Amino acid sequence: MLPVVTVRHLNHAFGKGELRKPVLFDVDLDIQAGEIVLLTGPSGSGKTTLLTLIAGLRSVQEGSVQVLGQELFGANKQQLVQVRNQIGFIFQAHNLLACLTAQQNVGMSLRLHQDLSLEARIARSTEMLTAVGMGDRVHYYPNSLSGGQKQRVAIARALVSEPKIVLADEPTAALDSKSGRDVVEIMQRQAKRQNCTILLVTHDTRILDIADRIIHMEDGRLARDTALLGSIA
Ligand code: ADP
Ligand code: MG
């Protein structure tokens, strides 16, 4: 089977002229379908930059990034949007819309599914919220939820459309260790159920064991790539 993400000879720099600052150097990476990959490394090592390139959120300057069969180098806007629509995103701050309930926030992710009736979208959102342990809070607004609860809603929102890939940038950073752990375990369980690939950036050493594989970045390079034995089924 083809990898869902293939990165070859990827270089990236910010700024121009004298201010030009290279931040990624010759990155090569393959991620297989269904893998849970954690990306670790010191602050400033290039983790978010790599994630946003794979996400189609910034243009590839040099090298190749293929996501779900689409080459992102030289891709046009429409191709980038098409790739983004197949990816679920989870960020450090949950980014929920304050004026929408949990269920409406999750339902937003299904707006592209025009074949689904409003009733079906509500049903799927409720089902997904129940799966992340938020079934009794579907009509709550973000302001009345705790940090961990908001992040669960964000997970439900990222997964409800059954994306092939979820990209998460320090999703537990704002949470205490217990809720952080709960949140990634829920993410892991749902992803395995949906055969979804996860690429998750984290500093949080307490969650490393949810990974199938841990990639360590240093100074813009992939320094180590470790498969976790326990996870090979
Ligand atoms: P990490 O996520 O590992 O902390 P980043 O990918 O955010 O690292 O940043 C890598 C390097 O690129 C850092 O030196 C950072 O200052 C720089 N950088 C990140 N984003 C930008 C930007 N938009 N403009 C200029 N420099 C940036
Ligand atoms: Mg970062």
Coordinates of C-alpha atoms and ligand atoms in Angstrom, one line a residue:
M1 CA 0.0 0.0 0.0
L2 CA 1.1 3.5 -0.7
P3 CA 2.1 5.7 2.2
V4 CA -0.5 8.4 3.0
V5 CA 2.3 10.9 3.4
T6 CA 5.6 10.9 1.5
V7 CA 8.2 13.7 2.1
R8 CA 11.4 13.8 0.0
H9 CA 14.3 16.2 0.2
L10 CA 12.2 18.9 1.9
N11 CA 13.9 22.2 2.6
H12 CA 12.1 25.2 4.0
A13 CA 13.2 28.7 4.9
F14 CA 11.4 31.8 6.3
G15 CA 12.2 35.3 5.2
K16 CA 14.1 36.6 2.2
G17 CA 17.5 38.0 1.4
E18 CA 19.7 38.7 4.4
L19 CA 16.8 37.8 6.7
R20 CA 16.4 34.4 5.1
K21 CA 16.4 31.7 7.8
P22 CA 16.4 28.0 6.8
V23 CA 14.5 25.9 9.2
L24 CA 14.0 22.5 7.6
F25 CA 16.9 20.5 6.0
D26 CA 16.5 17.6 3.6
V27 CA 13.6 16.0 5.5
D28 CA 12.6 12.5 4.2
L29 CA 9.6 10.8 5.7
D30 CA 7.0 8.1 4.9
I31 CA 3.9 7.6 7.0
Q32 CA 1.7 4.6 6.4
A33 CA -2.1 4.4 6.6
G34 CA -3.3 3.9 10.2
E35 CA 0.0 4.8 11.9
I36 CA 0.1 6.9 15.0
V37 CA 3.3 9.0 14.7
L38 CA 4.5 11.4 17.4
L39 CA 6.8 14.2 16.5
T40 CA 8.9 15.4 19.3
G41 CA 11.9 17.8 19.7
P42 CA 12.9 21.1 21.2
S43 CA 11.0 24.3 20.7
G44 CA 12.1 25.8 17.4
S45 CA 13.3 22.6 15.8
G46 CA 10.7 22.8 13.0
K47 CA 7.9 20.6 14.1
T48 CA 5.1 23.0 13.4
T49 CA 6.6 24.1 10.1
L50 CA 6.7 20.4 8.9
L51 CA 3.2 19.8 10.1
T52 CA 1.8 22.9 8.3
L53 CA 3.6 21.9 5.1
I54 CA 2.0 18.4 5.2
A55 CA -1.3 20.1 6.0
G56 CA -1.1 22.2 2.8
L57 CA -1.3 25.3 4.9
R58 CA 2.0 26.7 3.5
S59 CA 3.6 26.2 0.1
V60 CA 6.4 23.8 -0.4
Q61 CA 9.5 25.7 -1.5
E62 CA 11.8 22.9 -2.3
G63 CA 11.5 19.1 -2.4
S64 CA 8.4 17.0 -2.5
V65 CA 5.4 16.5 -0.2
Q66 CA 2.8 14.0 -1.3
V67 CA -0.3 13.7 0.8
L68 CA -3.0 11.1 -0.2
G69 CA -1.4 10.8 -3.6
Q70 CA -1.4 14.6 -4.3
E71 CA 1.9 16.3 -4.8
L72 CA 1.9 19.6 -2.9
F73 CA 5.0 21.1 -4.6
G74 CA 3.5 23.4 -7.2
A75 CA -0.1 22.5 -6.3
N76 CA -2.7 25.1 -7.0
K77 CA -5.2 26.5 -4.5
Q78 CA -7.9 24.1 -5.4
Q79 CA -5.7 21.1 -5.0
L80 CA -4.5 22.4 -1.7
V81 CA -8.1 22.9 -0.5
Q82 CA -9.0 19.4 -1.7
V83 CA -6.1 17.9 0.4
R84 CA -7.0 20.0 3.5
N85 CA -10.6 18.9 3.3
Q86 CA -9.4 15.3 3.8
I87 CA -7.4 16.2 6.9
G88 CA -8.7 16.7 10.5
F89 CA -6.9 19.3 12.5
I90 CA -6.4 19.6 16.2
F91 CA -4.5 22.5 17.7
Q92 CA -3.1 23.5 21.1
A93 CA -5.9 26.0 21.5
H94 CA -9.1 24.2 20.7
N95 CA -10.4 26.8 18.2
L96 CA -14.0 26.1 18.8
L97 CA -16.5 28.8 17.8
A98 CA -17.8 30.4 21.0
C99 CA -21.2 31.1 19.5
L100 CA -21.9 27.5 18.6
T101 CA -22.8 24.6 20.8
A102 CA -20.5 21.5 21.0
Q103 CA -22.8 19.7 18.6
Q104 CA -22.9 22.6 16.1
N105 CA -19.1 22.9 16.3
V106 CA -18.7 19.3 15.4
G107 CA -21.4 19.5 12.8
M108 CA -19.5 22.3 11.0
S109 CA -17.0 19.6 9.9
L110 CA -19.7 17.9 8.0
R111 CA -20.8 21.0 6.0
L112 CA -19.0 19.6 2.9
H113 CA -21.0 16.5 3.0
Q114 CA -24.0 17.8 1.0
D115 CA -25.4 14.3 0.7
L116 CA -26.0 14.2 4.4
S117 CA -29.3 15.7 5.7
L118 CA -29.3 18.1 8.6
E119 CA -30.8 15.3 10.7
A120 CA -28.0 12.9 9.7
R121 CA -25.4 15.5 10.5
I122 CA -26.9 16.1 13.9
A123 CA -27.0 12.3 14.5
R124 CA -23.4 11.8 13.5
S125 CA -22.2 14.8 15.6
T126 CA -24.0 13.5 18.6
E127 CA -22.6 10.0 18.1
M128 CA -19.1 11.3 17.8
L129 CA -19.5 13.5 20.9
T130 CA -20.7 10.4 22.7
A131 CA -17.7 8.4 21.6
V132 CA -15.4 11.0 23.1
G133 CA -17.3 11.0 26.4
M134 CA -19.2 14.3 25.7
G135 CA -22.7 12.8 25.1
D136 CA -24.2 14.6 28.0
R137 CA -22.8 18.0 26.9
V138 CA -23.9 18.3 23.3
H139 CA -25.8 21.5 23.8
Y140 CA -23.1 23.2 25.9
Y141 CA -21.3 26.2 24.6
P142 CA -17.4 26.2 24.7
N143 CA -17.4 28.7 27.6
S144 CA -19.1 26.4 29.9
L145 CA -16.7 23.5 29.2
S146 CA -13.3 22.7 30.9
G147 CA -10.1 22.7 28.8
G148 CA -10.1 18.9 28.6
Q149 CA -13.8 18.9 27.5
K150 CA -13.2 21.5 24.9
Q151 CA -10.3 19.5 23.5
R152 CA -12.6 16.4 23.3
V153 CA -15.0 18.4 21.3
A154 CA -12.1 19.5 19.0
I155 CA -11.2 15.8 18.6
A156 CA -14.8 15.0 17.7
R157 CA -14.8 17.8 15.2
A158 CA -11.6 16.6 13.7
L159 CA -12.8 13.0 13.4
V160 CA -16.5 13.2 12.6
S161 CA -15.9 13.4 8.8
E162 CA -13.7 10.3 9.0
P163 CA -10.6 11.9 7.6
K164 CA -7.8 9.7 6.4
I165 CA -5.3 11.9 8.3
V166 CA -5.4 13.9 11.6
L167 CA -2.7 16.4 12.2
A168 CA -2.4 17.6 15.8
D169 CA -0.1 20.3 17.1
E170 CA 0.5 20.0 20.9
P171 CA -3.1 19.1 21.6
T172 CA -2.4 18.4 25.3
A173 CA -0.2 21.5 26.0
A174 CA -2.9 23.4 27.7
L175 CA -4.2 20.5 29.7
D176 CA -3.3 19.0 33.1
S177 CA -1.7 15.6 32.8
K178 CA -4.8 13.5 33.5
S179 CA -7.0 15.3 30.9
G180 CA -4.1 15.3 28.5
R181 CA -3.8 11.6 28.8
D182 CA -7.5 11.0 28.5
V183 CA -7.6 13.2 25.4
V184 CA -4.9 11.3 23.5
E185 CA -6.2 7.9 24.5
I186 CA -9.6 8.9 23.1
M187 CA -7.9 10.1 19.9
Q188 CA -5.9 6.9 19.7
R189 CA -9.0 4.7 20.1
Q190 CA -11.1 6.5 17.6
A191 CA -8.2 6.6 15.1
K192 CA -7.7 2.9 15.3
R193 CA -11.4 2.4 14.9
Q194 CA -11.5 4.5 11.7
N195 CA -8.0 3.4 10.4
C196 CA -7.0 7.0 10.5
T197 CA -3.4 8.1 10.4
I198 CA -2.3 10.5 13.2
L199 CA 0.7 12.8 13.1
L200 CA 0.9 14.5 16.5
V201 CA 3.4 17.1 17.7
T202 CA 4.1 16.9 21.4
H203 CA 6.4 17.9 24.2
D204 CA 4.5 15.8 26.6
T205 CA 6.6 12.8 27.5
R206 CA 3.7 11.2 29.4
I207 CA 1.9 10.3 26.2
L208 CA 4.7 8.8 24.2
D209 CA 3.4 5.3 24.7
I210 CA 0.3 5.9 22.5
A211 CA 2.5 6.1 19.5
D212 CA 3.3 3.4 16.9
R213 CA 6.4 5.4 16.1
I214 CA 8.2 8.4 17.5
I215 CA 10.2 10.8 15.3
H216 CA 12.6 13.2 17.0
M217 CA 13.5 16.5 15.3
E218 CA 16.5 18.6 16.0
D219 CA 17.6 21.8 14.3
G220 CA 15.3 21.2 11.3
R221 CA 16.3 17.6 10.7
L222 CA 14.8 14.3 11.6
A223 CA 17.3 13.0 14.2
R224 CA 15.7 9.7 15.2
D225 CA 12.8 7.5 14.0
T226 CA 11.8 4.8 16.4
A227 CA 9.1 2.1 16.0
L228 CA 7.6 1.1 19.3
L229 CA 7.7 -2.7 19.6
G230 CA 4.7 -3.0 21.7
S231 CA 2.6 -1.5 19.0
I232 CA 3.3 -3.9 16.2
A233 CA 0.1 -6.0 16.1
Ligands
ADP1 P1 8.6 24.1 16.6 O1 7.2 23.8 16.3 O2 9.4 22.8 16.6 O3 8.7 24.8 17.9 P2 8.6 25.9 14.4 O4 8.4 25.0 13.2 O5 7.5 26.6 14.9 O6 9.3 25.0 15.5 O7 9.8 26.9 14.1 C1 11.0 26.5 13.5 C2 11.8 27.8 13.3 O8 11.2 28.6 12.3 C3 12.0 28.7 14.5 O9 13.3 29.2 14.6 C4 10.9 29.8 14.3 O10 11.3 30.9 15.0 C5 10.9 29.9 12.8 N1 9.6 30.3 12.3 C6 8.5 29.6 12.5 N2 7.4 30.2 11.9 C7 7.9 31.3 11.3 C8 7.4 32.4 10.5 N3 6.1 32.4 10.2 N4 8.2 33.4 10.2 C9 9.5 33.4 10.5 N5 10.1 32.4 11.2 C10 9.3 31.4 11.6
MG2 MG 5.4 24.3 17.3

